[in-house]
Amino acid sequence: MNKVMTRTAQRRPGTRPPGRRDPRRPGTTPPRTPAPRTPATRTATTAPAPVPADTAPTGRTTLGAPLPPRPTDLFADRLLAVLSGQRPVHWMLRHTAGRAYDELARLAERGPLRARGVRPVVRDIGYYVPRRGAIEAFARIGAGDQLRAMAFRLEQGPDLRWRCTAVELGGPRAPRTDD
């Protein structure tokens, strides 16, 4: 197989690119030292006891595996990444349906959530379930002292994937056009 490199910098044959770490080669990473074991961890590792469901920590199943994130959390982060300029609009193409992609493209070209020096974050998310397979959600977006509101609607398709079908930010609405 012939690989074509598009970079103009020449490297010596048999060397790795800078910054790449290869765990198979000795001496590339510092040796790991195991964490000191206390008597409590020794007994826990030798004789695991089942965790009752009522004492399981929130956000985890009774077996200790983390629960998958809610679709509202995922989409709030995805929409924020696009509207703040961290990701291109086409990144959301397969995650939208209907007019939502057009609305998102129109909003993103204005760059409403771009803040100088401060990266915007999702502060709070709320949602309402009007029917099975549909979620109407809002998110409070904070960037420094600024606080903005974002609303979006998610619908679950026949393939059980969630897709965004509407996006709005605080401010004047765009006129609706008939398709």
Coordinates of C-alpha atoms in Angstrom, one line a residue:
M1 CA 0.0 0.0 0.0
N2 CA 1.3 3.4 -0.9
K3 CA 0.4 6.3 1.3
V4 CA 0.5 9.9 0.1
M5 CA 1.4 12.5 2.6
T6 CA 0.3 16.0 1.8
R7 CA 2.6 17.7 4.3
T8 CA 5.7 19.4 2.9
A9 CA 7.9 18.8 6.0
Q10 CA 10.3 16.0 5.5
R11 CA 10.8 13.4 8.2
R12 CA 13.4 10.7 8.6
P13 CA 12.2 7.2 7.8
G14 CA 11.2 5.1 10.7
T15 CA 10.4 8.0 13.1
R16 CA 7.1 9.0 14.5
P17 CA 5.3 12.3 14.0
P18 CA 5.9 14.8 16.8
G19 CA 3.5 14.5 19.7
R20 CA 2.3 11.0 18.9
R21 CA 2.4 8.5 21.7
D22 CA 2.9 4.8 21.0
P23 CA 2.3 2.6 24.1
R24 CA 4.0 -0.3 22.3
R25 CA 7.4 1.4 22.4
P26 CA 9.1 1.5 25.7
G27 CA 10.2 4.8 27.2
T28 CA 7.7 6.9 25.4
T29 CA 5.4 7.5 28.4
P30 CA 6.4 7.8 32.0
P31 CA 6.0 4.6 34.0
R32 CA 2.7 4.4 35.9
T33 CA 2.8 3.7 39.6
P34 CA -0.2 1.9 41.0
A35 CA -2.3 3.8 43.5
P36 CA -1.7 2.8 47.1
R37 CA -4.3 0.3 48.2
T38 CA -6.0 0.7 51.5
P39 CA -7.5 -2.2 53.5
A40 CA -11.0 -1.1 52.5
T41 CA -10.2 -1.3 48.8
R42 CA -8.5 -4.7 49.2
T43 CA -11.6 -6.2 50.8
A44 CA -13.8 -4.5 48.1
T45 CA -11.8 -6.0 45.3
T46 CA -11.5 -9.5 46.8
A47 CA -15.2 -9.9 47.8
P48 CA -17.5 -7.6 45.8
A49 CA -20.9 -7.2 47.3
P50 CA -24.1 -6.4 45.3
V51 CA -25.2 -2.8 45.7
P52 CA -28.9 -2.5 46.6
A53 CA -30.9 -0.4 44.1
D54 CA -32.1 2.1 46.7
T55 CA -28.5 3.0 47.7
A56 CA -27.1 3.2 44.1
P57 CA -25.7 6.7 43.3
T58 CA -27.7 8.9 41.0
G59 CA -26.6 8.9 37.4
R60 CA -25.5 5.2 37.5
T61 CA -27.2 1.9 37.1
T62 CA -27.1 -0.7 39.9
L63 CA -24.2 -2.4 38.1
G64 CA -22.2 0.8 38.2
A65 CA -22.3 1.7 34.5
P66 CA -23.1 5.3 33.8
L67 CA -26.5 6.0 32.3
P68 CA -26.6 7.4 28.7
P69 CA -27.1 11.2 28.6
R70 CA -30.5 12.5 27.9
P71 CA -31.2 13.6 24.3
T72 CA -31.9 17.1 25.6
D73 CA -28.4 17.4 27.0
L74 CA -26.8 16.1 23.9
F75 CA -28.7 18.4 21.5
A76 CA -28.2 21.4 23.8
D77 CA -24.5 20.9 23.6
R78 CA -24.6 20.2 19.8
L79 CA -26.7 23.3 19.1
L80 CA -24.5 25.4 21.3
A81 CA -21.3 24.3 19.5
V82 CA -22.9 25.3 16.1
L83 CA -24.3 28.6 17.3
S84 CA -21.1 29.7 19.0
G85 CA -19.0 28.9 16.0
Q86 CA -17.1 26.0 17.5
R87 CA -18.6 23.6 14.8
P88 CA -19.9 24.2 11.3
V89 CA -23.6 24.1 10.6
H90 CA -23.4 21.0 8.4
W91 CA -22.2 19.0 11.5
M92 CA -25.9 19.0 12.5
L93 CA -27.3 17.9 9.1
R94 CA -28.0 14.3 10.0
H95 CA -29.3 15.4 13.4
T96 CA -32.1 17.7 12.1
A97 CA -35.3 17.2 10.2
G98 CA -37.7 19.5 8.4
R99 CA -37.0 23.2 8.6
A100 CA -34.7 23.0 11.6
Y101 CA -31.5 22.9 9.5
D102 CA -32.6 26.0 7.6
E103 CA -33.4 27.8 10.9
L104 CA -30.1 26.7 12.3
A105 CA -28.1 27.9 9.3
R106 CA -29.9 31.3 9.4
L107 CA -29.1 31.6 13.1
A108 CA -25.5 30.5 12.9
E109 CA -24.6 33.0 10.2
R110 CA -25.4 35.8 12.6
G111 CA -23.2 34.1 15.3
P112 CA -25.6 34.9 18.2
L113 CA -23.8 33.0 20.9
R114 CA -20.2 34.0 20.1
A115 CA -18.6 35.8 23.0
R116 CA -15.2 37.3 23.0
G117 CA -12.8 35.6 25.4
V118 CA -15.5 33.5 27.2
R119 CA -16.7 30.2 25.8
P120 CA -20.5 29.9 26.3
V121 CA -21.8 27.0 28.3
V122 CA -25.1 25.3 29.0
R123 CA -26.2 26.4 32.5
D124 CA -29.6 24.8 32.8
I125 CA -31.9 22.6 30.7
G126 CA -35.6 22.1 31.1
Y127 CA -38.1 20.2 29.0
Y128 CA -41.7 19.3 28.4
V129 CA -43.0 16.1 26.8
P130 CA -46.2 17.0 24.9
R131 CA -46.6 13.4 23.5
R132 CA -44.6 10.2 23.3
G133 CA -41.6 10.6 21.0
A134 CA -41.5 14.4 21.2
I135 CA -39.7 16.8 23.6
E136 CA -39.8 20.5 23.7
A137 CA -36.8 21.8 25.6
F138 CA -35.1 25.1 26.6
A139 CA -31.6 25.8 27.6
R140 CA -30.0 28.7 29.5
I141 CA -26.7 29.6 27.8
G142 CA -24.2 31.6 29.9
A143 CA -21.1 33.4 28.6
G144 CA -19.5 35.5 31.3
D145 CA -22.2 37.9 32.6
Q146 CA -24.5 37.3 29.6
L147 CA -27.4 34.9 29.8
R148 CA -29.3 33.8 26.7
A149 CA -32.2 31.5 26.1
M150 CA -32.4 28.7 23.4
A151 CA -35.5 26.6 22.7
F152 CA -35.6 23.5 20.5
R153 CA -37.9 20.6 19.7
L154 CA -36.8 17.0 19.4
E155 CA -38.8 14.2 17.7
Q156 CA -38.0 10.6 17.7
G157 CA -38.1 8.9 14.2
P158 CA -39.2 5.4 13.3
D159 CA -35.5 4.4 13.6
L160 CA -35.7 5.5 17.2
R161 CA -33.1 8.3 16.6
W162 CA -33.8 11.8 18.0
R163 CA -33.8 14.7 15.5
C164 CA -34.1 18.4 16.1
T165 CA -37.2 19.8 14.3
A166 CA -37.1 23.4 15.5
V167 CA -34.6 25.9 17.0
E168 CA -35.2 29.3 18.3
L169 CA -33.2 31.9 20.2
G170 CA -34.4 34.9 22.2
G171 CA -35.1 37.9 19.9
P172 CA -37.2 38.5 16.8
R173 CA -38.5 35.5 14.9
A174 CA -37.9 35.1 11.2
P175 CA -40.9 35.2 9.0
R176 CA -42.2 31.7 8.2
T177 CA -42.3 30.7 4.6
D178 CA -44.7 28.1 3.1
D179 CA -42.8 25.2 1.6

